[in-house]
GROMACS .gro file of C-alpha atoms in nm:
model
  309
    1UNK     CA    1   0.000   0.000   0.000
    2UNK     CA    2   0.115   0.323  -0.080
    3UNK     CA    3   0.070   0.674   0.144
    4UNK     CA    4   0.188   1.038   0.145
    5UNK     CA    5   0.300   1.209   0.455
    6UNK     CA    6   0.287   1.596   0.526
    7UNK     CA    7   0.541   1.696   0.698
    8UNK     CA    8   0.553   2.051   0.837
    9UNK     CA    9   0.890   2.233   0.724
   10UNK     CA   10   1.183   2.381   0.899
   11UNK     CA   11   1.227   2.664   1.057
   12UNK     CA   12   1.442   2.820   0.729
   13UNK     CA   13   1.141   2.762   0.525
   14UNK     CA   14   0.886   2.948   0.418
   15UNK     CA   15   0.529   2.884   0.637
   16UNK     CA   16   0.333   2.796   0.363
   17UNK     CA   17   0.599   2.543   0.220
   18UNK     CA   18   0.505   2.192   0.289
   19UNK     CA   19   0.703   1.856   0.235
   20UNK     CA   20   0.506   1.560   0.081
   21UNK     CA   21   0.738   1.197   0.117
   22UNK     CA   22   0.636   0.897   0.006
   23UNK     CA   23   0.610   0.593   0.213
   24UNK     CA   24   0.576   0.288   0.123
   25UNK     CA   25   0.409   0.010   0.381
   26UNK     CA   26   0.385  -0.343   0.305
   27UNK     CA   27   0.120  -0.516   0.391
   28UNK     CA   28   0.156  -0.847   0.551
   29UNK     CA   29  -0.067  -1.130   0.486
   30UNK     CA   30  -0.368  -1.206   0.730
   31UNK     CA   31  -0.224  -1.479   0.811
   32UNK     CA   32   0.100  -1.362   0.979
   33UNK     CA   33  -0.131  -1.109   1.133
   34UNK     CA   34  -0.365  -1.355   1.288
   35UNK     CA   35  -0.049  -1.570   1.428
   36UNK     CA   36   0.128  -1.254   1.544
   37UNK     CA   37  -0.191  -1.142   1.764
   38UNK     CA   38  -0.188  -1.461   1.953
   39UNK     CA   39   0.156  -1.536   1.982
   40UNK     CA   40   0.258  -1.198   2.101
   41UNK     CA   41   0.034  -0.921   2.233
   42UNK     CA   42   0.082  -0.561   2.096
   43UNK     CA   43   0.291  -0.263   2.267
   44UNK     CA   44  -0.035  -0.090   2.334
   45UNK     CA   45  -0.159  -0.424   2.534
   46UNK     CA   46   0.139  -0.469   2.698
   47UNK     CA   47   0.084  -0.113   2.822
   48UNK     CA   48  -0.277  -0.183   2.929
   49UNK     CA   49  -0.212  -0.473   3.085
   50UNK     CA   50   0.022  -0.310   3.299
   51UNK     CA   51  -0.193  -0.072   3.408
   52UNK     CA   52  -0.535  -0.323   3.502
   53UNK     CA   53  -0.505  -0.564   3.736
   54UNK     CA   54  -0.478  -0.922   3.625
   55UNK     CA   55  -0.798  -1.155   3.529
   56UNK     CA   56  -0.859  -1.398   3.873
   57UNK     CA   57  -0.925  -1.742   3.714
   58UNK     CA   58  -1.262  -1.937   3.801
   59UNK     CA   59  -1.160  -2.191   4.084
   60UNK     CA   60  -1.400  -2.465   4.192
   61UNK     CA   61  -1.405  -2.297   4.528
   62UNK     CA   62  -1.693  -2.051   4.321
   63UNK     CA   63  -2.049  -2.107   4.479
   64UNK     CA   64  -2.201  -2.016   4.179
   65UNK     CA   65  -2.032  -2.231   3.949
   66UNK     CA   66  -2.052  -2.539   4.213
   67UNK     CA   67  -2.417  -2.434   4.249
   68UNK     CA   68  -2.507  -2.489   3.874
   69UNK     CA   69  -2.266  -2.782   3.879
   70UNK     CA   70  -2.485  -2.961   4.146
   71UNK     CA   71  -2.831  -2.800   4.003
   72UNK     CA   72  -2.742  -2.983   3.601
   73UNK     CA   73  -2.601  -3.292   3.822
   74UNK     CA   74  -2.910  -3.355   4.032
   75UNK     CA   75  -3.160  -3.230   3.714
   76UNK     CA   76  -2.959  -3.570   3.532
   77UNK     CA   77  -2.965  -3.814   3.818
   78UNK     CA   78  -3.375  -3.747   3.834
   79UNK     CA   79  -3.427  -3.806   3.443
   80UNK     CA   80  -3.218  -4.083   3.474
   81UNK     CA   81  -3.358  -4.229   3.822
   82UNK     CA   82  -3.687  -4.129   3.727
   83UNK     CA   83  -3.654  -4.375   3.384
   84UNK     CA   84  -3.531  -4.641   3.602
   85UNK     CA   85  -3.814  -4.629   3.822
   86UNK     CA   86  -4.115  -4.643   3.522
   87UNK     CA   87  -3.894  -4.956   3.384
   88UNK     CA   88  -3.837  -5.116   3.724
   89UNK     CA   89  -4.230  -5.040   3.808
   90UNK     CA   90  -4.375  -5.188   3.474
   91UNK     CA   91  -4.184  -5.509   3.514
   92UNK     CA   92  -4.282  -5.548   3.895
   93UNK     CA   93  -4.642  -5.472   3.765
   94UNK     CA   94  -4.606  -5.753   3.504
   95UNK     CA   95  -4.440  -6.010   3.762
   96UNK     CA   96  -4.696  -5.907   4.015
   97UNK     CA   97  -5.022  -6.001   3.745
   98UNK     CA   98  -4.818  -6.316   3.612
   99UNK     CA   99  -4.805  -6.435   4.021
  100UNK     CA  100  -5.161  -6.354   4.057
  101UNK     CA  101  -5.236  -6.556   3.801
  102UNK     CA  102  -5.050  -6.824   3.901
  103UNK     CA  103  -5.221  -6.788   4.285
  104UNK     CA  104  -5.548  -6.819   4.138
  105UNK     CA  105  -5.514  -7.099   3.941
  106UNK     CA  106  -5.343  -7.282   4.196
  107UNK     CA  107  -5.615  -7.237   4.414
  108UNK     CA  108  -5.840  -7.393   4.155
  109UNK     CA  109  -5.632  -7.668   4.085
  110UNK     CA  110  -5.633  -7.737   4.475
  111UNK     CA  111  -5.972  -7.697   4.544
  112UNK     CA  112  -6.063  -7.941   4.234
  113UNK     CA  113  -5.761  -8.146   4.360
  114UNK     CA  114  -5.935  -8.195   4.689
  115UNK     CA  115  -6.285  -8.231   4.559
  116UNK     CA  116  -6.175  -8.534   4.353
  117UNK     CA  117  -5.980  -8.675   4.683
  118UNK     CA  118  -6.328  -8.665   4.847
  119UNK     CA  119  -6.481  -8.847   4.567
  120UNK     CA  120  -6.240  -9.092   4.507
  121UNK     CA  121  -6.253  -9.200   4.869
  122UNK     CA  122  -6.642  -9.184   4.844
  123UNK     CA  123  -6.633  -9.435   4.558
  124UNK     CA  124  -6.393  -9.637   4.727
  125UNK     CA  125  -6.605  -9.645   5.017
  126UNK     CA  126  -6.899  -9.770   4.784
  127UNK     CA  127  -6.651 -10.006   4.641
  128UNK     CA  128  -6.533 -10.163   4.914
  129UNK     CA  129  -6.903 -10.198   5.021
  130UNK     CA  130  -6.980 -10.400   4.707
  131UNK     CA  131  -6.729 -10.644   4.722
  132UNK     CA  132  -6.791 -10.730   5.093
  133UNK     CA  133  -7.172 -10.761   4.945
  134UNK     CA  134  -7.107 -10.955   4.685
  135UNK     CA  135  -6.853 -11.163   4.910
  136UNK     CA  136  -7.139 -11.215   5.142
  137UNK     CA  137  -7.405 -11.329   4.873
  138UNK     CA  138  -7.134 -11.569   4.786
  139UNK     CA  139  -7.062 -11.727   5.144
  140UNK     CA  140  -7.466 -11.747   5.152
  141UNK     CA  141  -7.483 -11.899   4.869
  142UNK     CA  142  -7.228 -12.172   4.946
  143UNK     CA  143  -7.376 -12.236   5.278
  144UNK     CA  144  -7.535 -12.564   5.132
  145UNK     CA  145  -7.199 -12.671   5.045
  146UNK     CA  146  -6.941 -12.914   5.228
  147UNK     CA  147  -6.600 -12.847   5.201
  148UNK     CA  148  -6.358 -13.188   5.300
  149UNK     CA  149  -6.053 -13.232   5.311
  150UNK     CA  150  -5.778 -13.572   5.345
  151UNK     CA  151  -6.026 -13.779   5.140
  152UNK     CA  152  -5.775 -13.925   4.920
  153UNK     CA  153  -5.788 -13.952   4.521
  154UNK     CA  154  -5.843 -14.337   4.549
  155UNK     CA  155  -6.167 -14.305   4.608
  156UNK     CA  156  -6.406 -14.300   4.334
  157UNK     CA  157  -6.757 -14.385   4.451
  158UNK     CA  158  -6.773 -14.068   4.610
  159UNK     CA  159  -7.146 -14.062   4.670
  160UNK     CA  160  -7.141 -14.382   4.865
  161UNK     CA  161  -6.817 -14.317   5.060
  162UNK     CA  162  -6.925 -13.946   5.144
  163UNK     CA  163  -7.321 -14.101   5.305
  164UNK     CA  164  -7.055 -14.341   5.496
  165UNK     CA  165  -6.819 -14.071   5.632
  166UNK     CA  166  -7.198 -13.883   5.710
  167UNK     CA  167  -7.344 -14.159   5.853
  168UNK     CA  168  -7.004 -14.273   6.147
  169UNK     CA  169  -7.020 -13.897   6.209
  170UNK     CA  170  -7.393 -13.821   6.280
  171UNK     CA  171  -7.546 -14.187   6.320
  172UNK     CA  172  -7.826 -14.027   6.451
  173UNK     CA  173  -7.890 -13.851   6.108
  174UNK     CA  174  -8.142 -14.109   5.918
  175UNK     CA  175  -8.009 -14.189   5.553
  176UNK     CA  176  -8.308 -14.070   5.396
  177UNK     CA  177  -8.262 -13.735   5.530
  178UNK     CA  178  -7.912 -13.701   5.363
  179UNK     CA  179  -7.982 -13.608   4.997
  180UNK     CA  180  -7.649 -13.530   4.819
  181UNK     CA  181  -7.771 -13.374   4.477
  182UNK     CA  182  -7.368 -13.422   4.356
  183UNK     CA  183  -7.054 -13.481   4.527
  184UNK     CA  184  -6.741 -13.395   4.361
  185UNK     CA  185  -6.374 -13.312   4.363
  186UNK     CA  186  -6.298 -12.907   4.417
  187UNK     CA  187  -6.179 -12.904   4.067
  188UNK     CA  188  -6.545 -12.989   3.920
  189UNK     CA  189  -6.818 -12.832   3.867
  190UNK     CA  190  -7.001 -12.684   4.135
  191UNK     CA  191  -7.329 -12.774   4.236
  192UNK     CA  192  -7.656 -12.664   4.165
  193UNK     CA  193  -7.794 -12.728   4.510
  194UNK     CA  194  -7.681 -12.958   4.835
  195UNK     CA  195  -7.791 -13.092   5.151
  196UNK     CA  196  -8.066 -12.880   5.346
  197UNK     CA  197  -7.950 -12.612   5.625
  198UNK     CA  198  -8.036 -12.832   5.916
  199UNK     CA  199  -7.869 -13.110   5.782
  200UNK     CA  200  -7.572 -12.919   5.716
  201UNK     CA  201  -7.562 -12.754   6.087
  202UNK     CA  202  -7.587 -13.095   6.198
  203UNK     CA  203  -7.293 -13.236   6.005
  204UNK     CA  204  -7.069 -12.902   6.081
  205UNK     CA  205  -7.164 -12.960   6.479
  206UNK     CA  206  -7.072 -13.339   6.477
  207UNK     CA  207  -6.765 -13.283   6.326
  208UNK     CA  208  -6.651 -13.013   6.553
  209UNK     CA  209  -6.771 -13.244   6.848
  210UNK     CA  210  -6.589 -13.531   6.723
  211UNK     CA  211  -6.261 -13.338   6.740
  212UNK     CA  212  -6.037 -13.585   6.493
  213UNK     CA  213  -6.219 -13.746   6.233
  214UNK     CA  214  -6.104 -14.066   6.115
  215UNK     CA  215  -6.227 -14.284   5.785
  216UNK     CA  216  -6.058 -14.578   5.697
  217UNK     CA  217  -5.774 -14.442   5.844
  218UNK     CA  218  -5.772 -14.146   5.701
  219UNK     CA  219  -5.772 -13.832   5.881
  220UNK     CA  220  -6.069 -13.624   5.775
  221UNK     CA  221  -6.154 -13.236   5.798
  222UNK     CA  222  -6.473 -13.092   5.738
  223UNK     CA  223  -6.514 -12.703   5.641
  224UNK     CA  224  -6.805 -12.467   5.556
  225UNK     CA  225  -6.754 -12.426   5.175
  226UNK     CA  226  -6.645 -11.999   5.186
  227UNK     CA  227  -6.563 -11.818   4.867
  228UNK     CA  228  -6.208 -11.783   4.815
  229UNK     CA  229  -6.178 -11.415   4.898
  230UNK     CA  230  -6.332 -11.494   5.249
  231UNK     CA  231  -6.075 -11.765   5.266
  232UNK     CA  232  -5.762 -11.546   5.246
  233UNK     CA  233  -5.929 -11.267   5.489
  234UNK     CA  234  -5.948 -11.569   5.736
  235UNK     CA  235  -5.543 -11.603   5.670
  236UNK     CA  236  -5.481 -11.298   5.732
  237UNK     CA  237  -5.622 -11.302   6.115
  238UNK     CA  238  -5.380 -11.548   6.159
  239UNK     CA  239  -5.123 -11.374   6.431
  240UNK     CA  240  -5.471 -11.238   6.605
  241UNK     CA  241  -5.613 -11.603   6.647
  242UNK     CA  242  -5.345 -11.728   6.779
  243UNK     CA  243  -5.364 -11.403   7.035
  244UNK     CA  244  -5.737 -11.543   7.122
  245UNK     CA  245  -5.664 -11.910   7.104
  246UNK     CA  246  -5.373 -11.851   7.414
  247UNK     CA  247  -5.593 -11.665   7.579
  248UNK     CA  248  -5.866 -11.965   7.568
  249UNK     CA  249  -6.130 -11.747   7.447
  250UNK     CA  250  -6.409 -11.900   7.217
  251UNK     CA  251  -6.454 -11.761   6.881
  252UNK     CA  252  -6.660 -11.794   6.556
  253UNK     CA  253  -6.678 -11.588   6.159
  254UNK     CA  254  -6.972 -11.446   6.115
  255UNK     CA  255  -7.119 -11.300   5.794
  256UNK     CA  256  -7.052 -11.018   5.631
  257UNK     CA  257  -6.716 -11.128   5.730
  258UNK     CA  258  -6.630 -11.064   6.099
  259UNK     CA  259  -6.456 -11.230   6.392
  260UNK     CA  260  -6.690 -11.274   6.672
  261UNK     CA  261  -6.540 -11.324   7.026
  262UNK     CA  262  -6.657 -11.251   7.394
  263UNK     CA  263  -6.396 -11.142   7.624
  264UNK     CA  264  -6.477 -11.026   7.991
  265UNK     CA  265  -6.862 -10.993   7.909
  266UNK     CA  266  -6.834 -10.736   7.661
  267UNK     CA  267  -6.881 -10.903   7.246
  268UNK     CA  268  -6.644 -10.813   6.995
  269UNK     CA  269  -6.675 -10.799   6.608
  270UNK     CA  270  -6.339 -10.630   6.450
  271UNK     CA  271  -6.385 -10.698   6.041
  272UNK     CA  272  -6.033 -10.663   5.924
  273UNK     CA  273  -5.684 -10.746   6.099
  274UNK     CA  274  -5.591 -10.378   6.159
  275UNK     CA  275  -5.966 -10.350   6.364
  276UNK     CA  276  -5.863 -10.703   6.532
  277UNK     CA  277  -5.549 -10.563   6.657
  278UNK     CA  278  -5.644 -10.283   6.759
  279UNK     CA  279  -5.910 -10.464   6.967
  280UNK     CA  280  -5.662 -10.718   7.113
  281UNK     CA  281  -5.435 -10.387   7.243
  282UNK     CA  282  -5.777 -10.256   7.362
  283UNK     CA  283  -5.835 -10.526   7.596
  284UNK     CA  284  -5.475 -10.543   7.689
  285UNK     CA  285  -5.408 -10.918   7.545
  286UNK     CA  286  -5.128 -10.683   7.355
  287UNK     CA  287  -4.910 -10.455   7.482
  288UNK     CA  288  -4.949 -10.107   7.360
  289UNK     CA  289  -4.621 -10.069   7.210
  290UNK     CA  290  -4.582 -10.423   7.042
  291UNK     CA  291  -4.593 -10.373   6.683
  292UNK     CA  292  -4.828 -10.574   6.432
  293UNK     CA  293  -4.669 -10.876   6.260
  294UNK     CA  294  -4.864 -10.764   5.964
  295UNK     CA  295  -4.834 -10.435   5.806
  296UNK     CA  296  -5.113 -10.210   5.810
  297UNK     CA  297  -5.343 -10.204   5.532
  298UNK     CA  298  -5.528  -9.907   5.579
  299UNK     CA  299  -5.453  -9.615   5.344
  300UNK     CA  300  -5.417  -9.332   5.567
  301UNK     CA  301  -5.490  -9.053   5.273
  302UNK     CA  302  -5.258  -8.789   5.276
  303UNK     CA  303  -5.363  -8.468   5.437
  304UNK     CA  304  -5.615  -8.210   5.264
  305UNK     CA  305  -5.472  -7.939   5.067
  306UNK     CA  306  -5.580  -7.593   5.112
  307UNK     CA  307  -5.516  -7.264   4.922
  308UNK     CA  308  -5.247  -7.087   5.084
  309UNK     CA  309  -5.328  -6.734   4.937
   0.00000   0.00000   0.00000
């Protein structure tokens, strides 16, 4: 860039004389300006800055600064905790319908649960009540029947060796009066019909009177023809009979199946082992503490389930 600079003149010269120079000034690039203002500060800055005091610098001991600090720190940690909260809420909300759910249909499932218990033991109860029914109809139905036993296979004329065996038990049974519709082997077919009741009674009675029963050297045992079920019930009061039988006390089966004994005066009637043993421990032919030779048979059903919510 060029410039011209007026110069007043010397004292020698005229007044009205003036000097015009040229001067020449280069321009330096922006550039070089830029870098020179903020690498090194000008005269006239120096100068100033001499005369101000110097800038204090923020420090973090300023209670404005640490105020906003803790007002944009706290205004973030309740956006963020406040986001955390509606997320953690919504899934508790979700567990807490999914586990009432669950509660109520595990009540249901217990309360049908326990409603099928009672009904299965009610048909059980009607089940078992049948079969001792139909276990009795069959024991009354065979009491026309003669079971015996030690008659061996040699003997073939059954009809006229079983009147004989009748008739040197109960001689004072006339022949007429024993009418065998069919005698047979337990193997055969049964029979349609037997003796009549009294005649029956009367046979049953001699042979318990006559102890040991002896034909032709055999030794002979005469039973009440029982259906097999009845049979194997009488097995099973085994241990309990021999109890009774020590203890010399007279007993009898009575129908529906029972064991009828008298002990002391009082009668007693238990229908199944577990009721027999009980009884015997009752009347103190058992000790309290002596444990059944026979597992219990009862089904104890496990406990009733209730809804816990």
């Amino acid at each position: 860039m060029e410039f011209a600079l007026r110069l007043n003149p010397p004292a020698f010269l005229p007044r009205h004389t003036a000097l015009s120079l040229p001067v020449m000034l280069h321009r330096q690039p922006q550039e070089e300006i830029e870098m020179s203002s903020d690498s090194e500060p000008t005269q006239q800055h120096q100068q100033e800055g001499l005369l101000q005091d110097p800038p204090t610098p923020p420090t973090h001991k300023d209670p404005d600064l640490i105020h906003r600090f803790h007002t944009l720190l706290r205004s973030d940690l309740e956006k963020t905790s406040e986001k955390m909260m509606r997320s953690i809420s919504r899934e508790i909300e979700e567990l807490g319908q999914r586990t009432d759910t669950l509660e109520n249909k595990t009540d249901d499932a217990i309360t049908v649960l326990d409603r099928h218990k009672a009904e299965i033991h009610k048909l059980t109860t009607q089940v078992s009540d049948l079969k001792e029914k139909l276990e009795d109809l069959e024991n009354r139905s065979r009491r026309c029947h003669l079971r015996i036993r030690g008659l061996p296979e040699t003997y073939k004329n059954l009809d006229q060796d079983i009147t004989e065996l009748f008739q040197s038990i109960a001689p004072d049974i006339p022949p007429p009066r024993m009418e065998m519709d069919r005698v047979h082997r337990s193997l055969g077919k049964p029979p349609q019909s037997g003796l009549q009741r009294n005649i029956i009674e009367l046979l049953l009675r001699a042979a318990r009177e006559a102890g040991q029963i002896t034909y032709q050297d055999h030794s002979i045992q005469i039973f009440t023809d029982l259906a097999p079920q009845t049979i194997q019930k009488r097995r099973t009061f085994k241990p309990a009979l021999t109890i009774v039988q020590q203890a010399n006390i007279r007993y009898r089966w009575g129908l529906p199946f029972r064991l009828l004994f008298t002990y002391k005066g009082r009668q007693y009637s238990p229908a199944s082992y577990d009721d027999a043993w009980e009884t015997l421990q009752r009347i103190q032919l058992v000790p309290q503490d002596q444990p059944s030779p026979i597992p219990s048979q009862s089904s104890s059903g496990s406990p009733a389930l209730t809804p816990i919510w």
